[in-house]
Coordinates of C-alpha atoms in Angstrom, one line a residue:
E10 CA 154.2 196.4 54.4
N11 CA 157.0 196.6 56.8
P12 CA 159.3 193.7 57.3
T13 CA 157.9 192.9 60.6
T14 CA 154.4 192.4 59.3
Q15 CA 155.7 190.1 56.5
D16 CA 157.6 188.0 58.8
Y17 CA 154.6 187.6 61.1
R18 CA 152.4 186.5 58.2
S19 CA 154.9 184.0 56.9
K20 CA 155.1 182.5 60.2
T21 CA 151.3 182.2 60.9
R22 CA 149.7 181.6 57.4
P23 CA 150.4 178.3 55.6
Q24 CA 152.3 178.6 52.3
T25 CA 150.3 177.2 49.4
N26 CA 150.7 177.0 45.7
S27 CA 148.3 176.1 42.8
K28 CA 148.9 172.3 43.3
N29 CA 147.8 172.5 46.8
Y30 CA 144.7 174.4 45.9
H31 CA 143.7 171.7 43.3
E32 CA 144.1 168.9 45.9
M33 CA 142.0 170.8 48.4
F34 CA 139.3 171.4 45.8
F35 CA 139.2 167.7 44.9
T36 CA 138.9 166.6 48.5
I37 CA 136.1 169.0 49.2
T38 CA 134.2 167.9 46.1
Q39 CA 134.6 164.3 47.0
K40 CA 133.3 164.8 50.4
S41 CA 130.3 166.8 49.1
S42 CA 129.5 163.9 46.8
T43 CA 129.7 161.4 49.6
T44 CA 127.5 163.5 51.8
A45 CA 124.9 163.9 49.0
L46 CA 124.8 160.2 48.4
K47 CA 124.4 159.5 52.1
T48 CA 121.6 162.0 52.3
K49 CA 119.8 160.4 49.4
L50 CA 120.2 156.9 50.9
L51 CA 118.9 158.3 54.2
S52 CA 115.9 159.8 52.6
S53 CA 115.1 156.5 50.7
S54 CA 115.4 154.6 54.0
L55 CA 113.2 157.1 55.8
L56 CA 110.6 156.8 53.0
K57 CA 110.6 153.0 53.4
Q58 CA 110.3 153.3 57.2
K59 CA 107.4 155.7 56.8
K60 CA 105.5 153.2 54.5
S61 CA 106.3 150.4 56.9
A62 CA 105.0 152.5 59.8
Q63 CA 101.9 153.4 57.9
R64 CA 101.3 149.6 57.3
A65 CA 101.9 149.0 60.9
I66 CA 99.4 151.7 61.9
G67 CA 96.8 150.0 59.7
S68 CA 97.5 146.5 61.2
C69 CA 97.3 148.0 64.7
N70 CA 93.9 149.6 63.8
D71 CA 92.7 146.2 62.5
F72 CA 94.0 144.6 65.6
V73 CA 92.2 147.0 67.9
K74 CA 89.0 146.8 65.9
T75 CA 89.2 143.0 65.9
H76 CA 90.1 142.3 69.5
W77 CA 88.0 145.1 71.1
N78 CA 85.0 145.0 68.7
D79 CA 84.6 141.4 67.7
T80 CA 81.3 140.2 69.1
S81 CA 82.3 136.5 68.5
C82 CA 84.7 136.6 71.4
D83 CA 84.0 135.4 74.9
D84 CA 81.8 137.7 77.0
S85 CA 84.8 138.7 79.1
Y86 CA 86.5 139.9 76.0
S87 CA 83.4 141.3 74.1
S88 CA 82.9 144.5 72.3
S89 CA 82.0 146.1 75.8
S90 CA 85.7 146.1 76.4
V91 CA 86.2 149.0 74.0
K92 CA 84.3 151.1 76.5
H93 CA 87.4 151.1 78.7
F94 CA 89.1 153.3 76.2
S95 CA 88.1 156.9 75.9
S96 CA 90.0 157.5 72.6
I97 CA 92.3 155.7 70.1
S98 CA 94.4 157.8 67.9
N99 CA 97.5 157.8 65.7
K100 CA 100.3 160.1 66.8
N101 CA 103.7 160.2 65.3
G102 CA 103.2 156.8 63.6
F103 CA 102.1 155.0 66.8
V104 CA 98.8 153.9 68.2
H105 CA 97.7 155.7 71.4
A106 CA 94.8 154.5 73.5
S107 CA 93.9 156.4 76.6
R108 CA 91.9 154.6 79.2
Q109 CA 89.1 156.0 81.5
Q110 CA 90.1 156.5 85.0
G111 CA 88.9 154.0 87.6
V112 CA 87.8 151.4 85.0
P113 CA 89.8 148.2 85.0
M114 CA 91.1 147.1 81.7
K115 CA 90.6 143.5 80.6
P116 CA 93.3 141.8 78.5
A117 CA 92.7 140.8 75.0
F118 CA 93.9 137.2 75.6
A119 CA 93.3 134.8 78.4
P120 CA 96.3 134.7 80.8
I121 CA 98.7 131.7 80.5
K122 CA 99.2 129.7 83.6
V123 CA 102.7 128.6 84.3
S124 CA 103.0 126.0 87.0
S125 CA 106.1 124.7 88.8
R126 CA 106.6 122.3 91.7
T127 CA 107.1 123.1 95.3
F128 CA 110.2 122.0 97.2
A129 CA 111.5 122.8 100.6
T130 CA 113.6 125.9 100.6
S131 CA 117.3 125.7 101.3
T132 CA 120.3 128.0 101.7
S133 CA 122.3 126.2 99.1
S134 CA 123.8 128.5 96.5
T135 CA 124.3 126.0 93.7
A136 CA 122.2 126.6 90.6
S137 CA 121.0 123.0 90.4
N138 CA 119.7 123.1 94.0
Q139 CA 117.9 126.4 93.4
T140 CA 116.1 125.0 90.3
S141 CA 115.1 121.9 92.1
R142 CA 113.6 123.8 95.1
I143 CA 111.5 126.5 93.6
P144 CA 108.4 127.2 95.6
S145 CA 105.1 127.5 93.8
E146 CA 101.4 127.6 94.5
E147 CA 100.2 124.9 92.2
S148 CA 101.5 121.8 90.4
S149 CA 100.6 119.8 87.4
F150 CA 101.1 116.2 88.3
R151 CA 99.0 113.6 86.6
A152 CA 98.6 111.0 89.4
L153 CA 100.0 112.5 92.7
D154 CA 97.9 114.7 94.9
A155 CA 99.2 117.5 97.1
D156 CA 99.4 115.3 100.3
I157 CA 101.4 112.6 98.7
I158 CA 103.8 115.1 97.1
S159 CA 104.4 116.7 100.4
R160 CA 105.2 113.4 102.0
I161 CA 107.6 112.4 99.3
E162 CA 109.3 115.7 99.4
A163 CA 109.7 115.3 103.2
D164 CA 111.3 111.9 102.5
F165 CA 113.6 113.4 100.0
Q166 CA 114.8 116.0 102.5
A167 CA 115.3 113.5 105.2
V168 CA 117.7 111.3 103.1
D169 CA 119.5 114.1 101.3
V170 CA 122.6 113.6 103.3
N171 CA 124.8 116.2 101.6
G172 CA 122.0 118.7 101.2
D173 CA 122.5 119.2 97.4
G174 CA 118.8 118.8 96.4
K175 CA 119.6 115.6 94.6
I176 CA 119.3 111.8 95.1
D177 CA 122.2 109.5 94.5
S178 CA 122.3 105.6 94.6
D179 CA 123.4 105.7 98.3
E180 CA 120.6 108.0 99.3
L181 CA 118.1 106.0 97.3
R182 CA 119.0 102.9 99.5
I183 CA 118.2 104.9 102.6
L184 CA 114.9 106.2 100.9
L185 CA 113.8 102.6 100.0
R186 CA 114.8 101.3 103.4
R187 CA 112.9 104.2 105.1
S188 CA 109.7 103.1 103.3
G189 CA 109.9 99.6 104.9
A190 CA 108.4 98.0 101.7
F191 CA 111.5 96.4 100.3
S192 CA 113.8 93.7 101.3
D193 CA 117.5 94.1 101.6
A194 CA 118.0 92.2 98.3
D195 CA 115.5 94.4 96.5
I196 CA 117.2 97.5 97.8
V197 CA 120.7 96.4 96.8
E198 CA 119.5 95.5 93.3
I199 CA 117.4 98.7 92.6
S200 CA 120.2 101.0 93.9
E201 CA 122.7 99.2 91.6
I202 CA 120.2 99.5 88.6
F203 CA 119.9 103.2 89.5
Y204 CA 123.6 103.7 89.6
A205 CA 124.3 101.8 86.4
G206 CA 121.5 103.5 84.6
R207 CA 122.6 106.9 85.6
A208 CA 126.3 106.2 85.3
G209 CA 126.8 107.3 88.8
E210 CA 125.0 110.7 88.4
S211 CA 122.6 111.8 91.0
V212 CA 119.1 113.0 90.2
P213 CA 117.5 116.3 91.2
F214 CA 114.3 116.2 93.3
S215 CA 112.2 117.5 90.6
N216 CA 113.3 115.0 88.1
L217 CA 112.8 112.1 90.5
L218 CA 109.4 113.4 91.5
D219 CA 108.4 113.6 87.8
A220 CA 109.6 110.0 87.3
I221 CA 107.5 108.7 90.2
D222 CA 104.5 110.7 88.9
G223 CA 105.0 109.1 85.5
A224 CA 105.5 105.6 86.8
V225 CA 102.2 105.8 88.7
A226 CA 100.3 107.4 85.9
N227 CA 101.4 104.8 83.3
S228 CA 100.9 101.9 85.7
G229 CA 98.2 100.4 83.4
A230 CA 100.1 100.9 80.1
T231 CA 102.7 99.0 78.4
A232 CA 105.4 101.6 77.6
D233 CA 108.1 101.2 75.1
K234 CA 111.3 101.0 77.1
A235 CA 113.8 101.2 74.3
G236 CA 114.8 104.7 75.3
G237 CA 114.5 104.1 79.1
N238 CA 112.2 105.7 81.6
S239 CA 112.0 109.4 82.4
L240 CA 115.2 109.2 84.5
G241 CA 117.1 108.0 81.5
V242 CA 117.7 104.5 83.0
G243 CA 117.9 102.2 80.0
S244 CA 119.2 98.7 79.3
C245 CA 122.8 99.2 80.3
A246 CA 122.6 97.4 83.5
A247 CA 121.0 94.4 81.8
E248 CA 124.2 93.7 80.0
Y249 CA 125.9 92.5 83.2
M250 CA 123.2 92.2 85.8
Y251 CA 120.4 89.6 86.4
D252 CA 118.1 89.0 89.2
P253 CA 119.9 86.6 91.6
N254 CA 116.8 86.2 93.8
H255 CA 114.0 85.5 91.3
H256 CA 113.8 81.8 92.0
V257 CA 112.3 82.7 95.5
W258 CA 108.8 81.9 94.4
S259 CA 105.7 83.3 96.2
E260 CA 102.6 81.1 96.7
E261 CA 101.0 82.8 93.6
D262 CA 104.0 81.9 91.5
L263 CA 103.9 78.2 92.6
N264 CA 100.3 78.0 91.4
V265 CA 101.3 77.3 87.7
N266 CA 98.8 77.2 85.0
L267 CA 99.3 74.8 82.0
T268 CA 99.3 77.0 79.0
H269 CA 99.9 76.3 75.3
V270 CA 101.0 78.5 72.4
E271 CA 99.2 77.5 69.3
P272 CA 101.6 76.9 66.3
K273 CA 100.9 79.4 63.5
T274 CA 103.8 79.6 61.3
F275 CA 105.7 76.8 59.5
I276 CA 108.5 77.1 62.0
D277 CA 106.1 76.8 64.9
K278 CA 104.5 73.7 63.4
A279 CA 107.8 72.1 62.7
A280 CA 109.0 72.8 66.3
F281 CA 105.8 71.5 67.8
G282 CA 105.8 68.3 65.7
S283 CA 109.4 67.7 66.7
V284 CA 108.7 67.9 70.4
K285 CA 105.7 65.7 70.1
A286 CA 107.7 63.0 68.3
V287 CA 110.6 63.2 70.8
R288 CA 108.1 63.0 73.8
L289 CA 106.4 59.9 72.4
L290 CA 109.6 58.1 71.9
F291 CA 111.0 59.0 75.3
D292 CA 107.8 58.0 77.1
S293 CA 107.8 54.6 75.5
A294 CA 111.5 54.0 76.2
T295 CA 111.2 55.0 79.9
G296 CA 107.8 53.3 80.5
W297 CA 106.3 56.6 81.8
N298 CA 102.8 55.8 80.8
G299 CA 102.4 53.3 83.6
I300 CA 102.3 53.7 87.3
I301 CA 104.4 56.6 88.8
T302 CA 107.1 55.5 91.3
K303 CA 110.0 57.1 93.0
E304 CA 112.4 55.3 90.7
K305 CA 110.7 56.2 87.5
V306 CA 110.4 59.9 88.5
L307 CA 114.1 60.3 89.5
Q308 CA 115.3 58.4 86.4
R309 CA 113.2 60.6 84.1
V310 CA 113.9 63.9 85.7
I311 CA 117.7 63.3 86.0
F312 CA 118.0 62.4 82.4
L313 CA 115.8 65.2 81.2
E314 CA 117.6 67.8 83.2
T315 CA 121.0 66.8 81.7
I316 CA 119.6 67.6 78.3
A317 CA 117.4 70.6 79.4
A318 CA 120.6 72.6 80.5
V319 CA 122.0 72.4 76.9
P320 CA 119.7 74.9 74.9
G321 CA 120.4 77.8 77.3
M322 CA 124.2 77.4 77.2
V323 CA 124.2 77.1 73.4
A324 CA 122.0 80.2 73.0
A325 CA 124.3 82.1 75.3
I326 CA 127.5 81.1 73.6
I327 CA 126.2 81.9 70.1
R328 CA 124.8 85.3 71.2
H329 CA 128.0 86.0 73.1
F330 CA 130.1 85.6 69.9
K331 CA 127.7 87.6 68.0
S332 CA 127.9 90.4 70.4
L333 CA 131.7 90.3 70.2
R334 CA 131.6 90.1 66.4
L335 CA 129.2 93.0 65.9
M336 CA 130.6 95.0 68.9
E337 CA 127.2 95.7 70.1
R338 CA 124.9 95.0 73.1
D339 CA 122.8 92.1 73.5
G340 CA 120.1 93.4 75.6
G341 CA 120.7 91.2 78.5
L342 CA 119.7 88.0 76.7
I343 CA 123.1 86.3 77.3
N344 CA 122.7 86.6 81.0
M345 CA 119.1 85.2 80.9
F346 CA 120.1 82.2 78.9
L347 CA 123.2 81.6 81.1
E348 CA 120.9 81.7 84.1
E349 CA 118.4 79.4 82.4
A350 CA 121.2 76.8 81.9
T351 CA 122.4 77.3 85.5
N352 CA 118.9 76.8 86.7
E353 CA 118.5 73.6 84.9
R354 CA 121.8 72.3 86.2
M355 CA 120.6 73.2 89.7
H356 CA 117.6 70.8 89.1
L357 CA 120.0 68.1 88.2
L358 CA 122.4 68.7 91.2
S359 CA 119.3 68.6 93.6
F360 CA 117.9 65.3 92.1
V361 CA 121.2 63.4 91.9
R362 CA 121.4 63.9 95.8
M363 CA 118.3 61.6 95.8
K364 CA 119.7 59.0 93.5
N365 CA 123.2 58.2 92.2
P366 CA 123.0 57.1 88.5
G367 CA 124.9 54.1 87.3
L368 CA 127.6 53.8 84.6
F369 CA 125.1 52.8 81.8
F370 CA 123.0 55.8 82.7
R371 CA 125.9 58.2 82.7
A372 CA 127.1 56.8 79.3
A373 CA 123.6 57.5 77.9
V374 CA 123.8 61.0 79.2
I375 CA 127.2 61.6 77.3
G376 CA 125.6 60.2 74.0
G377 CA 122.5 62.4 74.5
Q378 CA 124.5 65.6 75.1
F379 CA 126.8 65.0 72.2
G380 CA 123.9 64.3 69.7
F381 CA 121.4 66.8 71.0
G382 CA 124.0 69.5 71.8
S383 CA 125.5 69.4 68.3
A384 CA 122.1 69.4 66.5
F385 CA 120.9 72.2 68.6
F386 CA 124.0 74.3 68.1
V387 CA 123.7 74.0 64.3
S388 CA 119.9 74.6 64.4
Y389 CA 120.4 77.8 66.5
A390 CA 123.0 79.1 64.1
V391 CA 120.5 78.7 61.3
S392 CA 117.2 79.6 63.0
P393 CA 117.1 80.9 66.6
N394 CA 113.3 81.3 66.3
F395 CA 112.9 77.6 65.6
C396 CA 115.1 76.6 68.6
H397 CA 113.3 79.0 71.0
R398 CA 109.9 77.8 69.9
F399 CA 111.2 74.2 70.3
V400 CA 112.3 74.9 73.9
G401 CA 109.1 76.6 74.7
Y402 CA 107.1 73.5 73.7
V403 CA 109.6 71.3 75.5
E404 CA 109.0 73.3 78.6
E405 CA 105.2 73.0 78.1
E406 CA 105.7 69.2 78.4
A407 CA 107.9 69.6 81.4
C408 CA 105.2 71.6 83.2
S409 CA 102.8 68.8 82.4
T410 CA 105.3 66.2 83.7
Y411 CA 105.9 68.0 87.0
T412 CA 102.2 68.6 87.4
K413 CA 101.5 64.8 87.2
I414 CA 104.4 64.1 89.7
I415 CA 103.0 66.7 92.2
K416 CA 99.5 65.3 91.9
A417 CA 100.8 61.8 92.3
I418 CA 102.6 62.8 95.5
E419 CA 99.7 64.6 96.9
D420 CA 97.2 61.8 96.1
A421 CA 99.5 59.1 97.3
P422 CA 98.0 57.1 100.3
E423 CA 99.6 57.3 103.6
G424 CA 102.4 54.8 104.1
S425 CA 103.1 54.5 100.4
E426 CA 106.5 55.2 98.8
L427 CA 105.5 58.4 97.1
A428 CA 103.7 59.7 100.2
E429 CA 107.1 59.9 101.9
W430 CA 108.0 62.9 99.7
K431 CA 105.4 64.8 101.5
T432 CA 107.6 65.0 104.7
D433 CA 111.0 64.0 103.5
L434 CA 113.4 66.9 103.6
A435 CA 114.6 68.2 100.2
P436 CA 118.4 68.1 99.5
K437 CA 120.3 70.8 101.2
I438 CA 121.4 72.4 98.0
G439 CA 117.7 72.6 96.8
R440 CA 116.6 74.1 100.2
S441 CA 119.3 76.8 100.0
Y442 CA 118.8 77.6 96.2
W443 CA 115.0 78.0 96.3
H444 CA 114.9 79.3 99.9
L445 CA 112.6 76.4 101.0
G446 CA 113.4 76.8 104.6
E447 CA 115.0 74.3 106.9
N448 CA 111.8 72.1 106.8
G449 CA 111.4 72.3 102.9
T450 CA 110.2 69.0 101.6
V451 CA 110.6 67.1 98.3
L452 CA 107.1 68.1 97.4
D453 CA 108.1 71.8 98.0
L454 CA 111.1 71.2 95.7
M455 CA 108.8 69.8 92.9
Y456 CA 106.6 72.9 93.2
A457 CA 109.7 75.2 92.8
V458 CA 111.1 73.2 89.8
R459 CA 107.7 73.4 88.1
A460 CA 107.7 77.2 88.6
D461 CA 111.2 77.3 87.0
E462 CA 110.0 75.3 84.0
A463 CA 107.0 77.6 83.6
E464 CA 109.2 80.6 83.5
H465 CA 111.5 79.0 80.9
R466 CA 108.3 78.2 78.9
D467 CA 107.1 81.7 78.9
V468 CA 110.6 83.3 78.2
N469 CA 111.4 81.1 75.2
H470 CA 108.0 81.7 73.7
S471 CA 108.4 85.5 74.2
V472 CA 111.9 85.8 72.5
V473 CA 110.6 84.2 69.3
G474 CA 110.9 87.0 66.7
I475 CA 112.8 89.3 69.2
K476 CA 114.3 92.3 67.3
A477 CA 117.8 93.7 67.6
G478 CA 118.0 96.2 70.4
D479 CA 115.1 94.7 72.5
V480 CA 115.8 94.2 76.1
N481 CA 115.6 90.9 78.1
P482 CA 111.9 90.5 78.8
R483 CA 112.7 89.0 82.2
F484 CA 115.0 91.7 83.4
D485 CA 114.3 95.2 82.0
P486 CA 116.1 97.7 84.3
A487 CA 113.9 100.6 83.4
L488 CA 110.7 98.6 84.0
K489 CA 112.1 97.4 87.3
L490 CA 112.8 100.9 88.4
D491 CA 109.2 102.0 87.5
L492 CA 107.7 99.1 89.4
T493 CA 109.9 100.1 92.5
L494 CA 108.7 103.8 92.3
R495 CA 105.0 102.6 92.2
K496 CA 105.6 100.3 95.2
Y497 CA 107.3 103.2 97.0
V498 CA 104.3 105.5 96.4
K499 CA 102.0 102.7 97.6
S500 CA 104.0 102.5 100.8
I501 CA 103.7 106.3 101.2
M502 CA 100.0 106.1 100.8
T503 CA 99.5 103.5 103.5
R504 CA 102.0 105.1 105.8
P505 CA 100.3 107.3 108.6
S506 CA 101.0 111.0 108.1
T507 CA 102.9 112.9 110.7
S508 CA 99.9 115.1 111.5
E509 CA 97.8 112.1 112.5

């Protein structure tokens, strides 16, 4: 070789020695082993897939035979359906079915109907608005028909000020006012319940429509309101709200029935016996068993109302401290008992405008409050059930007493002392508190007071045995909202449609 050729080879061919050859051989051998291992694993995997495919083919064949040859199926899915297929074969591990041309194929299973609700379309681009206004052909409401739904939807659209497809508390006020079925006081109260229960959040049209349908459908059932209604409105508002207008009694409310809860347990019997003993002693001391006169009536009711305002305040104080101590809600019972105490005090403040008690009478009131108040405080701390049952029986006796007074006034002959209460105006504070009107009489006042006592009777009997977490039976926000929704639907049904 000439030098030129040697120089060229030395530049173009890599220089190797025995050590380099050994390293290259080891690398090639290692790669070959790895490739062989991978090939083996791949073959094993393919074998498993083949067996799995064969099992799948068998299952598919069974499925075809079952669902197109089973004579026990419905006529529309009987064995005649197999005639739609000209051949069924296995190719490459898959089931192939060819269908005859021009023959409609029937499904193996009945179609599933998915329904949604129709809402007016809008150009809003928000996701929540789009989901609340999806048009559909059919709906699945339990109580509302298509006409009522369309009217409600029209109302929603009319009051949706910001066009977001939702209803907030302010728009709910407009909605209720638009119906014409609610007073201003009702509208303010319900909108506040709505705001408090939702913590200020607005409700999509679809959710509110569901809640309305549920309220109407469950109008005859007593639902458990512990978790709130379908809008999520629970008992939050009950902790600080109470109906300020519920002493505006209707004619039906004023027609009080004298009811009695039969004592069953030892506590019931002890409470009932205590009330009967106190009633006997007090009647004897005041001479109530004789002829009823103005003086006797006022002396009796004034003294009784100074004592009757004690239980509600004691119950509220003890429950208030318990709520603070346990750091938990009370379900609105504190407000109810505070209102009961205030209501009894309003009885007193109305009657003392008709008679100014003397010093001896006032001294007796101080002694009665100290003795009864202390005893009731200790008793309530020991057994609230005994105290509420006791008050319930006391209010039964109060209803009986006011019924006798009303009957005596109505049956009093013209020109007599009691007959004057048929026309005498009630004290101004009483006319304003019970909304008796400018011509409200003392007889009207007696009717209103008796209705109050009947409510206290029923409430105290109802809270005996009440459990932790239960809501005030007189003011349940979720139940009030459901009643409002039912009343709203009723107003929609009686309202003439725009097409008429």
